[in-house]
């Protein structure tokens, strides 16, 4: 279940009170904690709940933080009839969801995502996890939040980079859904300044993702369409972060989607007009990535070893016959990937 | 799914080979590891699988051991299409099951219990967990093994104490199931020396427990019948262990069942003949517990604070109208509990 709240957030209090739990614990991070009374009101029910506050940032999405959250639940005296409310970005909802899903073998939880990326992507699908042994989301469970509240106010606190990082995942849902939807999202210049359009876009993305996830909750097949843009995107992200270049996940995926559109044209014969429309949108909102042809071998190596790539000799992409007609598991030989990377850089 | 194997264990190899996994990792402990080639044969498939070996004992059922098992899975290169085989007692199946159910958000797992207690109790019901913050099974998930193999050979390696610890949970299933079943289990003098009768008894217990669990997989109500004998049993266990007296879980539960039978007579008017039959069986196989009337206040305090007791002022027992007719959540005031403890000591 999901509720979209624009301007007024009393519904959160009402829902939590009527949930009839003995105790409710909020999990949040050091950045979001001070915003909670601002957004919900100092005297609101949610702002006065006991909190477990974790340090913000992906580096803290680990077992030590998870243990500290379990300890916090223990101190608060949470029982398995109680509830957890995760308020934060993807680190908080992933880690807090995993902590709740495992504490006393499972406590109900609610997510209130505070970033566009988390609202549009991490808050749907029931994936919870922490990083372990140097690997992202290495341990976790599939567990659905009982409720997700999307509160527009949090999105006005985001930097331009954070905003567009989330918007890339929304555009991705556009490509998966259809041409009309894609065009409408790409035409939203300065969407960041219009909270109502932002909420419409988030609603579109979560509803689209929910449909895909319903069909394949544990990622056995069709859910792979959500990986559109991520094969090259993850490679860009790993390469640049390895060099200390700051790049958001969404920015890397935004660039990865251009590679995927080019490959869709080469391999599936998709019409090329979308490549040009999207390239303009990408340049305007995500700039250029510092990638040269010397980087190609490393990028191909990263794509071959992506955890979602099952083969050793070919790279499997999600490609589009057209917007709205995605196809999963399309094998592409590395030579064709190089050709696509050349075209990508030319654009 | 569950398979009972007596004398011949090739079925384990056949099943694992036909499961069609890329990789299979065995989780076991330092005591059981050397038995694996003995039981299955040195050249068997299962004996040659890569292993993650944890130190044996309840003290090691913790987060550090869990992390070492995840690390072991990582070193073996386990993917989410692979499989884990837990071979051991309850610590191994609980911890190994939790490790498997969370590694990459869930790897299939198989249990091969090596103690009677684990075979009759822990291997059914899908409860996985580790201890945390000084509390037993504080974190875990409900996750079903894909297969459980009950291999009789392991039960011949148990000490008399270990054997009867497991047998108590089997007798408990007798009380839950019916008079005929109970009498047959109580009449099995020296059952320990007859492997075929042991296997029959285990089969009876796991089939009975599986039926209860199927009706209530996440322990919302009816599954509480499995707590028969455990309210007083847990109190005996905590009191004596706190004093450094060695007592197995099953021995404490065996004594707790006598208290529950006495209360069943006092409160529900159950026929008293079963009390006397059971008291003889108890004395013959479980001896006496060093408990005096000075211990009553502490025992009542422990029962009031048992994690499965929801009330602060009364103690909720599972009692029997008769064997086969259990009733859950029967409130008993502490004074009546004291009366039952007196009668228990007289017997």
Coordinates of N, CA and C in Angstrom, one line a residue, chain A residues 14-122:
Chain A
X14 N -2.4 9.7 11.5 CA -3.7 9.0 11.7 C -3.5 7.5 11.4
X15 N -2.7 7.2 10.4 CA -2.5 5.8 10.0 C -1.8 5.1 11.1
X16 N -0.7 5.7 11.6 CA 0.1 5.1 12.7 C -0.7 4.8 13.9
X17 N -1.5 5.8 14.3 CA -2.3 5.7 15.5 C -3.3 4.5 15.4
X18 N -3.9 4.5 14.2 CA -5.0 3.5 14.0 C -4.4 2.1 13.7
X19 N -3.1 2.0 13.5 CA -2.4 0.7 13.3 C -2.5 -0.2 14.6
X20 N -2.7 0.5 15.7 CA -2.9 -0.2 17.0 C -1.7 -1.0 17.4
X21 N -0.5 -0.4 17.3 CA 0.7 -1.1 17.8 C 0.9 -0.7 19.3
X22 N 1.5 -1.6 20.0 CA 2.0 -1.2 21.4 C 3.0 -0.1 21.3
X23 N 4.1 -0.4 20.5 CA 5.2 0.5 20.4 C 5.6 0.7 18.9
X24 N 6.1 1.9 18.6 CA 6.5 2.2 17.2 C 7.9 2.8 17.4
X25 N 8.9 2.3 16.6 CA 10.2 2.8 16.6 C 10.5 3.4 15.2
X26 N 11.1 4.7 15.2 CA 11.5 5.3 13.9 C 12.9 5.0 13.7
X27 N 13.3 4.5 12.5 CA 14.7 4.4 12.1 C 14.9 5.6 11.1
X28 N 16.0 6.4 11.4 CA 16.3 7.5 10.5 C 17.8 7.7 10.5
X29 N 18.3 8.7 9.8 CA 19.7 9.0 9.9 C 20.0 10.4 10.4
X30 N 21.3 10.7 10.6 CA 21.7 12.0 11.2 C 21.2 13.2 10.3
X31 N 21.1 13.0 9.0 CA 20.7 14.2 8.2 C 19.2 14.4 8.2
X32 N 18.5 13.3 8.2 CA 17.0 13.4 8.1 C 16.4 13.7 9.5
X33 N 17.0 13.2 10.6 CA 16.4 13.3 11.9 C 15.9 14.7 12.2
X34 N 16.7 15.8 12.0 CA 16.3 17.1 12.3 C 15.1 17.6 11.4
X35 N 14.9 17.0 10.2 CA 13.8 17.4 9.3 C 12.5 16.9 9.8
X36 N 12.5 15.8 10.6 CA 11.2 15.2 11.0 C 10.2 16.1 11.7
X37 N 10.7 16.9 12.7 CA 9.7 17.8 13.3 C 9.4 18.9 12.4
X38 N 10.3 19.4 11.5 CA 10.0 20.4 10.5 C 8.9 20.0 9.6
X39 N 9.0 18.8 9.1 CA 8.0 18.3 8.0 C 6.7 18.0 8.7
X40 N 6.7 17.2 9.8 CA 5.5 16.7 10.3 C 4.9 17.5 11.5
X41 N 5.7 18.5 11.9 CA 5.3 19.3 13.1 C 5.8 18.7 14.4
X42 N 6.3 19.6 15.2 CA 7.0 19.2 16.5 C 6.1 18.3 17.4
X43 N 4.8 18.7 17.3 CA 3.8 17.9 18.2 C 3.2 16.8 17.5
X44 N 3.6 16.5 16.3 CA 3.0 15.3 15.6 C 3.3 14.0 16.3
X45 N 2.5 13.0 16.1 CA 2.7 11.7 16.7 C 4.0 11.1 16.2
X46 N 4.3 11.3 14.9 CA 5.4 10.6 14.3 C 6.7 11.3 14.8
X47 N 6.7 12.6 15.0 CA 7.9 13.3 15.5 C 8.2 13.0 16.9
X48 N 7.3 12.4 17.7 CA 7.5 12.2 19.1 C 7.8 10.7 19.4
X49 N 7.9 9.9 18.3 CA 8.1 8.5 18.5 C 9.6 8.3 18.9
X50 N 9.9 7.2 19.7 CA 11.3 6.9 19.9 C 12.1 6.6 18.6
X51 N 13.3 7.1 18.6 CA 14.1 6.9 17.3 C 15.4 6.1 17.5
X52 N 15.7 5.4 16.4 CA 17.1 4.8 16.3 C 17.7 5.6 15.1
X53 N 18.7 6.4 15.4 CA 19.4 7.3 14.4 C 20.7 6.7 14.0
X54 N 20.8 6.4 12.7 CA 22.1 5.8 12.2 C 22.9 6.9 11.5
X55 N 24.2 6.8 11.4 CA 25.0 7.8 10.7 C 24.6 7.7 9.2
X56 N 24.5 8.9 8.5 CA 24.0 8.9 7.1 C 25.1 8.4 6.2
X57 N 24.8 7.9 5.0 CA 25.8 7.6 4.0 C 25.9 6.1 3.7
X58 N 26.2 5.8 2.5 CA 26.3 4.4 2.0 C 27.3 3.6 2.8
X59 N 28.4 4.3 3.3 CA 29.5 3.6 4.0 C 28.9 2.9 5.3
X60 N 27.8 3.4 5.8 CA 27.3 2.9 7.0 C 26.2 1.9 6.8
X61 N 26.0 1.5 5.6 CA 25.0 0.4 5.3 C 25.6 -0.9 5.5
X62 N 26.0 -1.2 6.8 CA 26.8 -2.4 7.0 C 26.2 -3.2 8.3
X63 N 26.9 -4.3 8.6 CA 26.5 -5.1 9.6 C 26.5 -4.5 11.0
X64 N 27.5 -3.6 11.2 CA 27.7 -2.9 12.5 C 26.5 -2.0 12.7
X65 N 26.1 -1.3 11.7 CA 24.9 -0.4 11.8 C 23.7 -1.2 12.1
X66 N 23.5 -2.3 11.3 CA 22.4 -3.2 11.5 C 22.3 -3.7 12.9
X67 N 23.4 -4.1 13.5 CA 23.4 -4.6 14.9 C 23.0 -3.4 15.8
X68 N 23.5 -2.2 15.5 CA 23.1 -1.1 16.4 C 21.6 -0.8 16.3
X69 N 21.0 -1.1 15.2 CA 19.5 -0.8 15.0 C 18.8 -1.9 15.8
X70 N 19.2 -3.2 15.7 CA 18.6 -4.3 16.5 C 18.7 -3.9 18.0
X71 N 19.9 -3.4 18.4 CA 20.1 -3.0 19.8 C 19.1 -1.9 20.2
X72 N 18.9 -1.0 19.3 CA 18.0 0.1 19.5 C 16.6 -0.4 19.7
X73 N 16.2 -1.4 18.8 CA 14.8 -2.0 19.0 C 14.7 -2.6 20.3
X74 N 15.8 -3.3 20.8 CA 15.8 -4.0 22.1 C 15.6 -3.0 23.2
X75 N 16.3 -1.9 23.1 CA 16.2 -0.8 24.2 C 14.8 -0.2 24.2
X76 N 14.2 0.0 23.0 CA 12.9 0.5 23.0 C 11.8 -0.5 23.5
X77 N 12.2 -1.8 23.5 CA 11.3 -2.8 24.0 C 10.4 -3.3 22.9
X78 N 10.8 -3.2 21.7 CA 9.9 -3.6 20.6 C 9.6 -5.1 20.6
X79 N 8.3 -5.4 20.5 CA 7.9 -6.9 20.4 C 7.5 -7.1 19.0
X80 N 7.2 -8.4 18.7 CA 6.9 -8.7 17.3 C 5.5 -8.3 16.9
X81 N 4.7 -7.7 17.9 CA 3.4 -7.1 17.5 C 3.6 -5.6 17.2
X82 N 4.8 -5.1 17.3 CA 5.0 -3.7 17.2 C 5.4 -3.3 15.8
X83 N 5.9 -2.0 15.6 CA 6.1 -1.5 14.3 C 7.3 -0.6 14.2
X84 N 7.9 -0.6 13.0 CA 9.1 0.2 12.7 C 8.7 1.2 11.6
X85 N 9.1 2.4 11.7 CA 8.9 3.4 10.6 C 10.2 3.9 10.1
X86 N 10.6 3.6 8.9 CA 11.9 4.0 8.3 C 11.7 5.4 7.6
X87 N 12.4 6.4 8.0 CA 12.3 7.7 7.4 C 13.7 8.1 6.9
X88 N 13.9 8.1 5.6 CA 15.2 8.4 5.0 C 15.3 8.0 3.6
X89 N 16.5 8.0 3.1 CA 16.8 7.6 1.7 C 17.0 6.1 1.7
X90 N 17.6 5.6 0.6 CA 17.7 4.2 0.4 C 18.4 3.4 1.4
X91 N 19.5 4.0 2.0 CA 20.2 3.3 3.1 C 19.3 3.1 4.3
X92 N 18.5 4.1 4.6 CA 17.6 3.9 5.8 C 16.5 2.9 5.5
X93 N 15.9 3.0 4.3 CA 14.8 2.0 4.1 C 15.3 0.6 3.8
X94 N 16.5 0.5 3.2 CA 17.0 -0.9 3.0 C 17.5 -1.5 4.3
X95 N 18.2 -0.8 5.1 CA 18.8 -1.3 6.3 C 17.7 -1.4 7.4
X96 N 16.9 -0.4 7.5 CA 15.8 -0.4 8.5 C 14.8 -1.5 8.2
X97 N 14.5 -1.7 6.9 CA 13.6 -2.7 6.5 C 14.2 -4.1 6.8
X98 N 15.5 -4.3 6.6 CA 16.1 -5.6 6.9 C 16.1 -5.8 8.4
X99 N 16.4 -4.7 9.2 CA 16.4 -4.9 10.7 C 15.0 -5.3 11.1
X100 N 14.0 -4.6 10.6 CA 12.6 -4.9 11.0 C 12.2 -6.3 10.6
X101 N 12.6 -6.7 9.4 CA 12.1 -8.0 8.9 C 12.8 -9.2 9.6
X102 N 13.8 -8.9 10.3 CA 14.6 -10.0 11.0 C 14.4 -9.9 12.5
X103 N 14.1 -8.8 13.1 CA 14.0 -8.6 14.5 C 12.8 -9.5 15.1
X104 N 13.1 -10.4 15.9 CA 12.2 -11.4 16.5 C 11.4 -12.1 15.3
X105 N 12.2 -12.3 14.2 CA 11.7 -13.0 13.0 C 10.6 -12.2 12.3
X106 N 10.6 -10.8 12.5 CA 9.8 -10.1 11.6 C 8.8 -9.2 12.3
X107 N 9.1 -7.8 12.3 CA 8.2 -6.8 12.8 C 7.7 -6.0 11.6
X108 N 6.4 -5.6 11.6 CA 5.9 -4.8 10.5 C 6.6 -3.5 10.3
X109 N 6.8 -3.0 9.1 CA 7.4 -1.8 8.9 C 6.8 -0.9 7.9
X110 N 7.0 0.4 8.0 CA 6.5 1.4 7.1 C 7.6 2.2 6.6
X111 N 7.6 2.6 5.3 CA 8.7 3.4 4.7 C 8.2 4.8 4.4
X112 N 9.0 5.8 4.8 CA 8.7 7.2 4.3 C 10.0 7.7 3.6
X113 N 10.1 7.5 2.3 CA 11.3 7.8 1.6 C 11.5 9.3 1.5
X114 N 12.7 9.8 1.7 CA 13.0 11.3 1.7 C 13.8 11.7 0.5
X115 N 14.2 10.8 -0.3 CA 14.9 11.2 -1.6 C 14.0 10.7 -2.7
X116 N 14.2 11.4 -3.9 CA 13.4 11.0 -5.1 C 13.8 9.6 -5.5
X117 N 15.1 9.3 -5.4 CA 15.6 8.0 -5.8 C 14.9 6.9 -5.0
X118 N 14.9 7.1 -3.7 CA 14.3 6.1 -2.8 C 12.8 6.0 -3.1
X119 N 12.1 7.1 -3.2 CA 10.7 7.1 -3.5 C 10.3 6.4 -4.8
X120 N 11.1 6.7 -5.8 CA 10.8 6.2 -7.1 C 11.3 4.8 -7.3
X121 N 12.2 4.3 -6.5 CA 12.9 3.1 -6.8 C 12.9 2.2 -5.6
X122 N 13.7 2.6 -4.6 CA 14.0 1.6 -3.4 C 12.7 1.4 -2.6

